Structures are given as C-alpha cells and as structure tokens.
Short mmCIF file of C-alpha atoms and ligand atoms in Angstrom, two decimals:
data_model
loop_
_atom_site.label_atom_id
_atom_site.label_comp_id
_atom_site.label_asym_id
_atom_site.label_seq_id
_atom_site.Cartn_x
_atom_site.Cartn_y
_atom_site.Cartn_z
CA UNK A 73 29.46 -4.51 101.64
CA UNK A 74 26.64 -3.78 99.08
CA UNK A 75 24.59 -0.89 98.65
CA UNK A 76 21.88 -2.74 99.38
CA UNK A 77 23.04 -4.39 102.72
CA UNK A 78 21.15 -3.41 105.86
CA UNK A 79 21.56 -4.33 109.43
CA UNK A 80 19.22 -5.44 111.38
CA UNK A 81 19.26 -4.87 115.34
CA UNK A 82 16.97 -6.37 117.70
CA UNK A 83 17.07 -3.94 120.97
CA UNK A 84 16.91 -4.53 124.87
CA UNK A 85 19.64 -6.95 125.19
CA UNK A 86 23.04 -5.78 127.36
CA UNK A 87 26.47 -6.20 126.22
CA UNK A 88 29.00 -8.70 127.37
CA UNK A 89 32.34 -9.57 126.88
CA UNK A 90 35.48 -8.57 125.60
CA UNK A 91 36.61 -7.22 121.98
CA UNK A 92 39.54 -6.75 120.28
CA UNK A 93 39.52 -2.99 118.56
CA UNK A 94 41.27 -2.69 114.77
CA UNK A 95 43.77 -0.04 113.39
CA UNK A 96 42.90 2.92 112.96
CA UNK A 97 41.49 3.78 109.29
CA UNK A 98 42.67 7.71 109.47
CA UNK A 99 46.04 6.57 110.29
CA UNK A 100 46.20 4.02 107.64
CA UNK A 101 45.07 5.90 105.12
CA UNK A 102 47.76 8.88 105.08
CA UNK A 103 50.31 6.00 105.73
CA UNK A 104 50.20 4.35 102.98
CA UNK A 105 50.46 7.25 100.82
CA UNK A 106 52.78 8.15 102.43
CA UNK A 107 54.92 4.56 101.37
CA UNK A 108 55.08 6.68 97.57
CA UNK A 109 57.80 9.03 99.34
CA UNK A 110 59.90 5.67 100.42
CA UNK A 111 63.04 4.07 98.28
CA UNK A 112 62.44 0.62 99.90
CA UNK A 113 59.48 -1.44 101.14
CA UNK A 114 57.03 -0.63 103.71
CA UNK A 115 55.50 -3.21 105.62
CA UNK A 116 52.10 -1.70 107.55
CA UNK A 117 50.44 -3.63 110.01
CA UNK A 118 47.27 -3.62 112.19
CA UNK A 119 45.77 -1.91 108.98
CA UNK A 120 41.53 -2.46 109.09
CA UNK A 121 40.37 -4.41 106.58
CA UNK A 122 37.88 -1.09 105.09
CA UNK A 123 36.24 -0.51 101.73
CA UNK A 124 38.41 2.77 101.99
CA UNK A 125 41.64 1.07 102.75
CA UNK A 126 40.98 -1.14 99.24
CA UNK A 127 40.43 2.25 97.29
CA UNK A 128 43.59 3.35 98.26
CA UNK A 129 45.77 0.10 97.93
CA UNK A 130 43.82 0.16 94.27
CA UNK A 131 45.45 3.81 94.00
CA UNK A 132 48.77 2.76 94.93
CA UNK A 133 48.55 0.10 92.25
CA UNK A 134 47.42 2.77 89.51
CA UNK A 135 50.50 4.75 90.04
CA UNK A 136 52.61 1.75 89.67
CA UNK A 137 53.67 0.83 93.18
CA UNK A 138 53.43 -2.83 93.80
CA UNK A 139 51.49 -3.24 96.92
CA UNK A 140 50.45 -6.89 98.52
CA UNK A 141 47.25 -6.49 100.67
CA UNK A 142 46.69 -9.22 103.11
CA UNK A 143 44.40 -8.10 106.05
CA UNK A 144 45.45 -6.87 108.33
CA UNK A 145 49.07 -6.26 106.65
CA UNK A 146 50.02 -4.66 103.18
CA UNK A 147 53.40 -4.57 101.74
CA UNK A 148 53.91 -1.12 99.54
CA UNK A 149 56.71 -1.33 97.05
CA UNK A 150 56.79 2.03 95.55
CA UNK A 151 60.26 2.53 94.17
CA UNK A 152 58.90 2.26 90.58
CA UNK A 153 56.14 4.52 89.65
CA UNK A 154 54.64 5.00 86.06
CA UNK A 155 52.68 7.50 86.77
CA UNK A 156 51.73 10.72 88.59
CA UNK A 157 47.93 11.19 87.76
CA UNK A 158 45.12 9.78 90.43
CA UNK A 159 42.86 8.28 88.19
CA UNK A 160 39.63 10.09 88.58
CA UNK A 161 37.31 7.23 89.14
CA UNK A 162 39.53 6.33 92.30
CA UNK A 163 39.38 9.91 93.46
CA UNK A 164 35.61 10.46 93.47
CA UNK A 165 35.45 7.03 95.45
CA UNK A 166 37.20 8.17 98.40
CA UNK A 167 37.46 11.79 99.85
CA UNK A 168 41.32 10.96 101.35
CA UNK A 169 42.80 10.51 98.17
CA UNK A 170 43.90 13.91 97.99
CA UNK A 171 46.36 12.86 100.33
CA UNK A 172 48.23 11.84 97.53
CA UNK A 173 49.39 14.98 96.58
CA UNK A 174 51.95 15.89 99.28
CA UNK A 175 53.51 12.38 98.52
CA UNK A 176 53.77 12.40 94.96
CA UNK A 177 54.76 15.99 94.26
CA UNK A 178 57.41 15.26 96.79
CA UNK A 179 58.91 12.49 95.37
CA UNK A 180 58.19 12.73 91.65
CA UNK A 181 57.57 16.56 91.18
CA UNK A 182 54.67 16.30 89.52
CA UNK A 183 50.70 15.44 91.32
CA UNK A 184 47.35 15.90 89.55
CA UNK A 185 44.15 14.72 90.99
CA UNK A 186 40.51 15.47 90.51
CA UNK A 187 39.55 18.48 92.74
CA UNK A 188 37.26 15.26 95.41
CA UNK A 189 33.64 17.19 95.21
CA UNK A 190 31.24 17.78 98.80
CA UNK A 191 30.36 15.34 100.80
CA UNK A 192 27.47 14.94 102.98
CA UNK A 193 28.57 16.27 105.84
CA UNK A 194 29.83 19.83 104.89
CA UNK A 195 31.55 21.56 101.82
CA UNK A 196 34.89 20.22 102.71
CA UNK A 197 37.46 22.59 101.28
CA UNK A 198 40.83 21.55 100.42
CA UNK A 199 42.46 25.54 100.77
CA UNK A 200 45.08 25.26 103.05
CA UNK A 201 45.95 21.91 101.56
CA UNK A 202 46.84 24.14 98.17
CA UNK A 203 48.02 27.21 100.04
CA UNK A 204 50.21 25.19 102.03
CA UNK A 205 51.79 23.34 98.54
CA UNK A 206 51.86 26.72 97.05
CA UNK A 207 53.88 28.24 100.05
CA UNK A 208 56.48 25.08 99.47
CA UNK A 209 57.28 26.06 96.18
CA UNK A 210 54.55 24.81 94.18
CA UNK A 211 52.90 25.93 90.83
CA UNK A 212 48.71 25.17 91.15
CA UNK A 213 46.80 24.68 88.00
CA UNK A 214 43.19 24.66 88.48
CA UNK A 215 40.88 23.93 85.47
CA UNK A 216 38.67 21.65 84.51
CA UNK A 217 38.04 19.90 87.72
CA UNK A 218 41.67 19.03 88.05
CA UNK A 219 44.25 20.19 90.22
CA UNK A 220 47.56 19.83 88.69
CA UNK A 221 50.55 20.78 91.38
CA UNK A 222 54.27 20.89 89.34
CA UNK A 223 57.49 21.95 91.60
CA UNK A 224 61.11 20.53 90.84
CA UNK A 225 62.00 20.61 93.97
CA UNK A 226 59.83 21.58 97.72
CA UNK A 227 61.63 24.18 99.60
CA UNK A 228 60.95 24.32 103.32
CA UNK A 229 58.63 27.05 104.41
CA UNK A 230 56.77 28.64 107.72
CA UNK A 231 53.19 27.74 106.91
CA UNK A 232 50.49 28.93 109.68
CA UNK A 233 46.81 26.68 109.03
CA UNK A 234 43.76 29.46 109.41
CA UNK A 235 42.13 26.11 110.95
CA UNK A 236 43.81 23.16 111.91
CA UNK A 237 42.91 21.05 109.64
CA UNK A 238 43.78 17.15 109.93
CA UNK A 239 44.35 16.12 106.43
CA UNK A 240 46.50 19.26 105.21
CA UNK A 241 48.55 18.70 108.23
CA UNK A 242 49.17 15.47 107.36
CA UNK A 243 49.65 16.55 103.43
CA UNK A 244 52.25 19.26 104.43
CA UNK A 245 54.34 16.99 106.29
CA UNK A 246 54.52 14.51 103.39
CA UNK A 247 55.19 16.68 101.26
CA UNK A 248 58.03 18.43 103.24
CA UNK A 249 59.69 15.18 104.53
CA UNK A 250 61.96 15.07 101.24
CA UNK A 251 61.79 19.19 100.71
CA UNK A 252 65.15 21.60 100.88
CA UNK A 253 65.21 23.12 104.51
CA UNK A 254 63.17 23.03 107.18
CA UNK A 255 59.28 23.91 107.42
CA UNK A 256 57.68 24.49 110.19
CA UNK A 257 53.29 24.21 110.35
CA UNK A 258 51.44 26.39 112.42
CA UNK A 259 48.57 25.71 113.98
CA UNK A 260 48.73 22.12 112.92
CA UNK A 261 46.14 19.59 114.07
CA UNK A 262 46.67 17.74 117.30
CA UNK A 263 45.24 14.33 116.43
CA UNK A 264 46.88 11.03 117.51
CA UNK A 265 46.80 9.85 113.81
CA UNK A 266 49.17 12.63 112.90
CA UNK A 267 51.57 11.74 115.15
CA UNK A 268 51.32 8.09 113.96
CA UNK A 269 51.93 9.36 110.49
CA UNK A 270 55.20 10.80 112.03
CA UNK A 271 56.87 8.29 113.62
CA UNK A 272 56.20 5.76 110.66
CA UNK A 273 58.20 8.47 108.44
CA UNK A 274 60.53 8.97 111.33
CA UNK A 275 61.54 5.37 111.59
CA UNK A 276 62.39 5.62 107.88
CA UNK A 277 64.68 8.62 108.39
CA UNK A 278 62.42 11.32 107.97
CA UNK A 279 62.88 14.44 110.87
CA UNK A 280 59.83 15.47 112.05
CA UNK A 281 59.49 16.81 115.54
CA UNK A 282 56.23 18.32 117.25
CA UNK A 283 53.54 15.83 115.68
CA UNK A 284 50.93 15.65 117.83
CA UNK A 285 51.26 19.22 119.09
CA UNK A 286 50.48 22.54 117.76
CA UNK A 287 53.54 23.39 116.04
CA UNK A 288 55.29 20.76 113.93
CA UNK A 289 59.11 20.90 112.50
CA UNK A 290 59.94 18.76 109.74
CA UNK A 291 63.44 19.11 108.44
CA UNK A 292 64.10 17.91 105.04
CA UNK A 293 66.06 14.81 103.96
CA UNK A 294 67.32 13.29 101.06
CA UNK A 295 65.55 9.93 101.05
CA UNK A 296 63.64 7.59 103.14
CA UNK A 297 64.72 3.66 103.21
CA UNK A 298 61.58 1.06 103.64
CA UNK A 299 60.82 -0.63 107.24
CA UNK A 300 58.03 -1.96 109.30
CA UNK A 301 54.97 0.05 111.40
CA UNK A 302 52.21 -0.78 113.43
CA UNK A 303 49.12 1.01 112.73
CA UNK A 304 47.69 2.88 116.26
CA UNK A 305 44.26 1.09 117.37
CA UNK A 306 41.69 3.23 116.30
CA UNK A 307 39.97 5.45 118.56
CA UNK A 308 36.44 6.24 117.03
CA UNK A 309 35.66 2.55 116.67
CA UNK A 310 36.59 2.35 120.49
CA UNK A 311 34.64 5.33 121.82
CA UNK A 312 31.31 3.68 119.35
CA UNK A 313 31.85 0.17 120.83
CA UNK A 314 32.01 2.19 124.60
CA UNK A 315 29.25 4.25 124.17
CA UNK A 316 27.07 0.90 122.94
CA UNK A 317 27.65 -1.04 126.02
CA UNK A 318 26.60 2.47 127.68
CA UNK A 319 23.31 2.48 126.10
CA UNK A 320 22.85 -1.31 125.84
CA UNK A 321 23.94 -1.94 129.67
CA UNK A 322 26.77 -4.30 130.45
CA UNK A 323 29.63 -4.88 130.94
CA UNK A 324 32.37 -4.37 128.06
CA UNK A 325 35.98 -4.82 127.54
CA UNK A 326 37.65 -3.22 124.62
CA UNK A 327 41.00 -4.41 124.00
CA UNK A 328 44.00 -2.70 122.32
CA UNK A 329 42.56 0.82 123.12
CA UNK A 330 44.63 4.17 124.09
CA UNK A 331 42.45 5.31 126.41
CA UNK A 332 44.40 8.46 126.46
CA UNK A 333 42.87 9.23 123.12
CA UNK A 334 39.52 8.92 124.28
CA UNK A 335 39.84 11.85 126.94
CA UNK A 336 36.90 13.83 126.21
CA UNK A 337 35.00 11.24 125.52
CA UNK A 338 35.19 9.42 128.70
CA UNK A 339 34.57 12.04 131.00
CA UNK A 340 31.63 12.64 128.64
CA UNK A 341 30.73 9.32 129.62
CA UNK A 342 31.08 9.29 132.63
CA UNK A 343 29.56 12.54 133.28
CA UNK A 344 26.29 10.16 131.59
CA UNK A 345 26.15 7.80 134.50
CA UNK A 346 28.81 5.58 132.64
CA UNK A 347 31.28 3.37 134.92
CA UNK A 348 34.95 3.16 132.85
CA UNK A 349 38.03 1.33 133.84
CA UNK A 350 40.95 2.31 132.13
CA UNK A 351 44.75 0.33 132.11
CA UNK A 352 47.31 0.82 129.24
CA UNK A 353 46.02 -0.52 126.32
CA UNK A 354 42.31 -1.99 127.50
CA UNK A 355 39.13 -0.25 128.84
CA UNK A 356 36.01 -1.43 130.88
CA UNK A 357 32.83 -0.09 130.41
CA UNK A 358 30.46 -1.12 132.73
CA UNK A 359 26.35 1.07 132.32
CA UNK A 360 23.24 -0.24 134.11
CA UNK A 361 21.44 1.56 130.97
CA UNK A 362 20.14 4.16 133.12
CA UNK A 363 22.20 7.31 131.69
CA UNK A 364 21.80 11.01 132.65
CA UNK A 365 22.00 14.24 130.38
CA UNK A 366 25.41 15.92 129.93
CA UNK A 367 25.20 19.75 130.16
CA UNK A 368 27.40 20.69 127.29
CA UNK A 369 29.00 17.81 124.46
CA UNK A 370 31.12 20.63 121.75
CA UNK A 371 33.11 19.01 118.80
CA UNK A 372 35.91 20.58 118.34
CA UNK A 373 39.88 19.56 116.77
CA UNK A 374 41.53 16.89 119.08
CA UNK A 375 41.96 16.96 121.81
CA UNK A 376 38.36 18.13 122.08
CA UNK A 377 35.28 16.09 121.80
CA UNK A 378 35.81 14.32 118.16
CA UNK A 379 33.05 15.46 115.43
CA UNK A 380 33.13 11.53 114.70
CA UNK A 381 31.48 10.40 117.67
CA UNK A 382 28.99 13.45 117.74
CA UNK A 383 26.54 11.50 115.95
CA UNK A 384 27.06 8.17 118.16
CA UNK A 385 26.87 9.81 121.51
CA UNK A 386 23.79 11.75 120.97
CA UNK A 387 21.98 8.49 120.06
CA UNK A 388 23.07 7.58 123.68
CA UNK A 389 22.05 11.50 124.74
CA UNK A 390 18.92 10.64 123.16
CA UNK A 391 17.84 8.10 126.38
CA UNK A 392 19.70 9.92 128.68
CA UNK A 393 17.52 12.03 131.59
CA UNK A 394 17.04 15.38 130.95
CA UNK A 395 18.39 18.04 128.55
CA UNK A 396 21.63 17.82 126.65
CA UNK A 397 22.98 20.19 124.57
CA UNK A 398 25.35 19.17 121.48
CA UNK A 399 26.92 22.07 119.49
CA UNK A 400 29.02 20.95 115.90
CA UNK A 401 31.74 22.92 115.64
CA UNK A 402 34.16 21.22 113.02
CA UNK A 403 31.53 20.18 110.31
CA UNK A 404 28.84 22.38 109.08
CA UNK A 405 26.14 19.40 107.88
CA UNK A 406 26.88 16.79 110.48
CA UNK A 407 23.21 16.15 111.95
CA UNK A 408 21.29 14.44 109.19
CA UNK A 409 21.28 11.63 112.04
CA UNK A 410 18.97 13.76 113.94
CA UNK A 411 15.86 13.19 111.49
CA UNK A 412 16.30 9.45 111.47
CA UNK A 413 16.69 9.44 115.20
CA UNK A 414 13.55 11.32 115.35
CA UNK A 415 11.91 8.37 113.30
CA UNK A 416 12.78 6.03 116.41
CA UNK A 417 11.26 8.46 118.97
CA UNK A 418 13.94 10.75 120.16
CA UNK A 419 12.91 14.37 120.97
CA UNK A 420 15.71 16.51 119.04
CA UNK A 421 15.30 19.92 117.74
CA UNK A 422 18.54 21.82 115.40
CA UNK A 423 18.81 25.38 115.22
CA UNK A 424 21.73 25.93 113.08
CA UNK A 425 24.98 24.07 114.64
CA UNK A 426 23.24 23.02 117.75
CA UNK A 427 21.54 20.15 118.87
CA UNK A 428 18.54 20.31 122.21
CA UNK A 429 18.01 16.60 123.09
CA UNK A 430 15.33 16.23 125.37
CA UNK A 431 15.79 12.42 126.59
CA UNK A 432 13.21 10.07 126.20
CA UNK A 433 12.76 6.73 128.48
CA UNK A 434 13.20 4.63 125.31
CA UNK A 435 13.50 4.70 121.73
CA UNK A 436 11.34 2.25 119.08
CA UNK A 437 12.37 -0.07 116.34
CA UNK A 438 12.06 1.81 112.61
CA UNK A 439 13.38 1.53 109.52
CA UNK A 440 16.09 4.25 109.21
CA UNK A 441 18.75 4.96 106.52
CA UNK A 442 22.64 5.69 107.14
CA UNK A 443 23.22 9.22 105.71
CA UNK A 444 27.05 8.82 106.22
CA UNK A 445 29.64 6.41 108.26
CA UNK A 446 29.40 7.99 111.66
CA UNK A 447 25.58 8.43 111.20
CA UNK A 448 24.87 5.46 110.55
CA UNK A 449 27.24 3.67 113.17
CA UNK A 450 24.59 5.91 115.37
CA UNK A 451 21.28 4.37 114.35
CA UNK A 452 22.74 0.40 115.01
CA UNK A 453 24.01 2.16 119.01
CA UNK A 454 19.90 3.66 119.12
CA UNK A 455 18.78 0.46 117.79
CA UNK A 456 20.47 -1.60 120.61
CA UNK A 457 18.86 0.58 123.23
CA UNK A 458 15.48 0.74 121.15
CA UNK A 459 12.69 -1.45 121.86
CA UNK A 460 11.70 -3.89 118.92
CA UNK A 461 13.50 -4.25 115.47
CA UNK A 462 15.04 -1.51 113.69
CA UNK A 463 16.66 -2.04 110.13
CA UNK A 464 19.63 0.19 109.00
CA UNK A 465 19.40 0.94 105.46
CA UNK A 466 22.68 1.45 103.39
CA UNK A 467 24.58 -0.53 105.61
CA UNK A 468 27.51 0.42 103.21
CA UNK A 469 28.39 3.64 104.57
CA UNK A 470 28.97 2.01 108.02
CA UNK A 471 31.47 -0.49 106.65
CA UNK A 472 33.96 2.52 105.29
CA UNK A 473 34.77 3.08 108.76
CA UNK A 474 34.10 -0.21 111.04
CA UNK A 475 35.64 -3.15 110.00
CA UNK A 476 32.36 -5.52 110.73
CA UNK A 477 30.25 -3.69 113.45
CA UNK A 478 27.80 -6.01 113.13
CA UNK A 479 29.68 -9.14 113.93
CA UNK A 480 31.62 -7.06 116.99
CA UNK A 481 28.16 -6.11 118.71
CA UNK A 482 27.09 -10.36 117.94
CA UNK A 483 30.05 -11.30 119.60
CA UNK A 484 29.05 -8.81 122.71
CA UNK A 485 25.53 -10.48 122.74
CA UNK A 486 23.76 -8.26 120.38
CA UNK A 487 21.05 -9.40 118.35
CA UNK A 488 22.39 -7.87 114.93
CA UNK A 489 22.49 -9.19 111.36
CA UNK A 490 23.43 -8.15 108.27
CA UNK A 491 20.92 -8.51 105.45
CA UNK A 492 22.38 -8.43 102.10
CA UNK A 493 21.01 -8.06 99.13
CA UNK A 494 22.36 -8.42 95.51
C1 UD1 B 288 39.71 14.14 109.15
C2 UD1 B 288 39.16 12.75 109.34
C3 UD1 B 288 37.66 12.79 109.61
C4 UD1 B 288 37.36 13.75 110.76
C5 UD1 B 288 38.02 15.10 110.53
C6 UD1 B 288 37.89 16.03 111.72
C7 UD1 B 288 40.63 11.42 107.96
C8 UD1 B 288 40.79 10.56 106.76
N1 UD1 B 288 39.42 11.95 108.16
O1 UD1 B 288 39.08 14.66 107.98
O2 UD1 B 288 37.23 11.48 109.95
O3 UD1 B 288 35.97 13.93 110.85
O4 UD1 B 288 39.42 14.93 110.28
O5 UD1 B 288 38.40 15.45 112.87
O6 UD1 B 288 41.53 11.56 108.75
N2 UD1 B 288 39.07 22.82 106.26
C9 UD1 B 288 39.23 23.96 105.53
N3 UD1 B 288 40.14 23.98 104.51
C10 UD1 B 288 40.93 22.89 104.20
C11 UD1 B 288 40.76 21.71 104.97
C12 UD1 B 288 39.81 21.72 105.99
O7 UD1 B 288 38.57 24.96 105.76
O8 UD1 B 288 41.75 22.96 103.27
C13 UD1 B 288 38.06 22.78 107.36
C14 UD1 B 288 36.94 21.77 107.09
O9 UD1 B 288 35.93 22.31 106.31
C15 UD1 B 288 36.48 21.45 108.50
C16 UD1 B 288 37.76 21.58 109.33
O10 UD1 B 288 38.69 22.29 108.53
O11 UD1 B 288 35.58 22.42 108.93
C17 UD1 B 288 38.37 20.27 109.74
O12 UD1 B 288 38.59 19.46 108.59
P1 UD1 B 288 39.83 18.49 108.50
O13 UD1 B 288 40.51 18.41 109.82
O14 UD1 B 288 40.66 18.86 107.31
O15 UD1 B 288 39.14 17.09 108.19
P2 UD1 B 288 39.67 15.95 107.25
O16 UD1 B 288 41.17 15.88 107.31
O17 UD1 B 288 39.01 16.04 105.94
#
C-alpha cells in the first residue's frame, strides 16, 4: 500500500472461478461514525480491510473511543470521548471524515473539523451538509479553514437536499437520530449504503423509516444501546470484478453480491454482449470477450448507473464494437481515465461531461498512472483485455477502495502483480 506500488497486468488471459466480494467501504465508513452516537458497544462486521477504513478507526481513537480493529471486524467503544475536534491531519487524509460531524454534534454538542479541500474528481462541496446542520438547530462558524458546528441540543426539522447528495444524507440522519422531534429529508439519496446505515442505527433503537427511498423520517430518541451489524457486500467492487471477466472472457462467479444493487449495471452489461446469472446473493458472468457498444451509459444518483463504475465500464466500452456514448452527470472531473486509456490505444474524445468511445479491436500494454480509486481500478480491467504488459502506477489509490484487486483477479487466473517499492 505504498505510493510507490504499481501493478503489473499481463493481458489476453480469461477469467475463471469463483470470488468471494468484501463489505462495502461506503457503508462502513458512515457506520462507524456513526458508533460515536451509541451508549454501548458496537460490534461491525464484514468491514473491508481499506487504507480508508484505518483512517477512520485512527479517528475514532483521536476522539477517545476505544475501538479494536481486527479485519474484517472492529469493536467501537465510544461511551467515553475526550474530545470533539477531528484532528486535521486525519481530515485531509480522507474526504469521509466529515461524516463526523452529524455524529458528534449529536451526541456531544459540539463538532469542528477542517473544511476536507477538492479532490480530483470535482470541487466536492459540503453545502447541504451545513445547511442541513444549520436547519437542525445549529450555529456554523467558518474561519480559518475550520468548520466549527455548536448546538445544545438538534431539533427535528423538514430539510429538502437541492441534490441528493449521499454523504449529507447520511450526515443528517446521524445527526437527527438523537435530535428533539422528528425530521424528515427531502430528496434524500437512494443508495443501498444509506439504508444500511439505517438499519444498523435502527437495531440500536434509533427510528428511521424511508432509507433507501426518496423521503426519509427519522424520529428522535433519547439514546442508542450498542449491538452487532453486518456490513452489506459492496457493490462497486462487484460490478469491477463483473465487468473484468466481461472484458477478459470467462466465466466468473462473484459470491456474496446483491445483484439487486447492480441493476443498471447489468443490463448495461448485458446490453454489451455480456451473459449474467443472477440468484440471491451470487452472480455469474459468463463473456466470450467479444462485447458490443451500448447506445447511452448516464451516471446519475442510485438507482441510476453509479459514477463509480463510469470509469471501469468505459475501459470495457473501449473494446466494445462500435460507438458508445458515456455522459457524467454526478461528478464534474471524473474522466482523467480517458487520457491514460488513450495511452493504451483506445479512441476517446471529451467534450465537456461526455465521453464518444469509438471501440477499438484491442488495446496495448503501457505504462499508465491511477489518477484516483475508480480510475485506476479501470486501467488494471483495460490491462486484462490489453495485449502485452501494462504497469499501473500509484497503485495506492486503487487500494482505498478494493481490498487487494490484485490478488482477486490472480485468484481468477489473471496474470497480475503488485510491485512495491520502498
Ligand atoms: C459518495 C460516495 C462516492 C460516490 C458518490 C456518488 C462515500 C464515502 N462516497 O460520495 O464513492 O462517488 O457518493 O455516488 O459514500 N454535492 C453538493 N453539495 C453537498 C454535497 C454534494 O453539491 O453538500 C454534490 C456533489 O458535488 C456531487 C453530488 O452532489 O455533484 C453527489 O455527491 P455526494 O452524493 O454527496 O457524494 P459523496 O457522498 O461525497
């Protein structure tokens, strides 16, 4: 997991067998800050063992919870906490730590956290975040790079989202679980991690109804006692590991999937040329590696195509036959894959938020560099289906999202290995 690390991937060789897919980081993440609203102990498990994850429980620890970190299970203790400041080297080393505000100004009346800066794939504001704290009775304090959020107690409050927005979603309904009166959010996000974020809080006596849909009720109690939850498998690891046996050819079976969180994505596949089987909690892909254009792929909040596998499926898009269009909807910065693809032969051309991929019969090895996760997750997929070596430089980025890629695609067949360097 250094900078330096780089994966190798030796292309032309089809996928086989089965794999086992891990919990889901963006439902992890909120979780366990979640475990600072709790008067008892939490007990997480199926939580991916992710240089993100580690930044949090290190977070968690800062404040004063203790927390017990055993992969794939952690153990949050947060009934005594020293303090309410997120120190600010944490904070600039992971984006989601502004999910601790909800949680701690909650609880402890009292949250102040660097203002996380832009990140390579768009400005990322945090407004409705702040509007949405400020409509539940909290003071803001912006100044010197910090935001510090004061309120004695939350009161319940209709809050409406100009754009449904995962992480203030999920930031509003921690921070109303404990609040006087009911709040209802607006235009929340849809995604499946939010509604795993609400039953965890549910089966420790929160009241949240609606998770998971577009309008979400939380009425406030008085405390939440500790218990035990199971992390949901994650569903962007499972979409890249589908769409790699698509490009690579084979014959794939993913193991503790939802399928039904992968809609869009598998009739996107299968639209490609891509044969799925889907049961309860396992999936078959099965591709000859001969894959056809899709007309139209459009990000867009769940449970439309997810901006995280934009990058991934037009690396497959890039061999398909014929034209494809891919429009970003969600992130304004999210094709700095498309250069790098370029680099291994693909014919892409951007104008603006849109992406014209003209296939090509077959990529070539290069060296490339991961921009961001989700990027670079997309060069190892083009470097399966490209022909000769191509070396993924800063590796690192990949590994905040997938716990191991490279060792998953080995234990498919792939030729892939990790070359690190001190
Ligand atoms: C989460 C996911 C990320 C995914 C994204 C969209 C986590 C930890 N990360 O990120 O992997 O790519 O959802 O599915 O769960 N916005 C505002 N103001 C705000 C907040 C957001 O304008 O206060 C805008 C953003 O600029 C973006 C859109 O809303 O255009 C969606 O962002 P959001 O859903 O908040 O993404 P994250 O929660 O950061």
């Amino acid at each position: 997991m250094k900078a330096l690390d780089q994966i190798v991937v030796e292309g032309g060789t089809p996928l086989r067998g089965a794999v086992r897919v891990h919990g889901a980081k963006n439902a992890a993440l909120p979780i366990l800050a979640a475990s600072l609203l709790v008067d008892g102990v939490c007990v997480v498990d199926d939580v991916p063992d992710l240089q993100d994850i580690r930044v949090m429980v290190d977070i968690l620890r800062a404040l004063g919870a203790s927390v017990e970190y055993s992969p794939p299970v952690v153990r949050v203790d947060a009934r005594r906490i020293s303090q309410t400041e997120v120190p600010e080297e944490l904070m600039r080393r992971m984006r989601s730590s502004i999910f601790l505000m909800g949680p701690l100004l909650a609880r402890y009346g009292h949250a102040r956290v660097s203002r996380p800066g832009g990140c390579t794939i768009g400005s990322r504001p945090i407004d409705l975040h702040l509007k949405g704290l400020a409509a539940l009775g909290s003071s803001i304090d912006e100044r010197h790079g910090y935001i510090d959020c004061r309120a004695r107690r939350l009161r319940g409050a209709a809050i409406y989202l100009d754009t449904p927005s995962v992480g203030a979603t999920e930031n509003l309904m921690m921070a109303s679980v404990l609040a006087e009166g009911t709040t209802v959010i607006g235009n929340a996000a849809r995604e499946p991690e939010i509604a795993d974020l609400a039953d965890f809080l549910n089966r420790l006596g929160a009241r949240i109804e609606g998770a998971g849909e577009d309008t979400v009720v939380i009425s406030g109690v008085q405390s939440l006692a500790g218990g035990r939850h199971t992390i949901i498998p994650d569903r962007i690891v499972a979409g890249t590991l589908a769409i790699a046996a698509a490009m690579a050819g084979g014959e794939v079976t993913l193991e503790h999937v939802r399928p039904r969180h992968l809609g869009a994505v598998l009739t996107k596949l299968r639209e490609a040329g891509v044969e799925i089987e889907v049961g309860r909690d396992i999936m078959r892909v099965r591709s000859d590696g001969e894959l056809s254009a899709v007309e139209q792929v459009r990000t867009a909040p769940y449970p439309g195509f997810p901006t995280d596998l934009q990058a991934p499926f037009m690396a497959l898009l890039s061999v398909a036959r014929g034209m494809s269009i891919v429009s970003e909807t969600v992130f304004e910065e999210r094709f700095k894959h498309v250069g790098e693809l370029c680099r291994m032969g693909a014919n892409i051309r951007v104008d603006l938020r849109t992406a014209f991929v003209q296939g090509v019969p077959r990529l070539t090895g290069a060296v490339v560099q991961a921009s961001d996760l989700r990027a670079g997750a997309a060069l190892v997929l083009a470097g399966l289906a490209a022909k000769g070596t191509t070396v993924v430089e800063q590796a690192h980025h990949i590994d905040r999202g997938y716990e191991r890629l490279d060792e998953m695609l080995r234990g498919l067949g792939a030729r892939v290995r990790r070359l690190s360097q001190s």
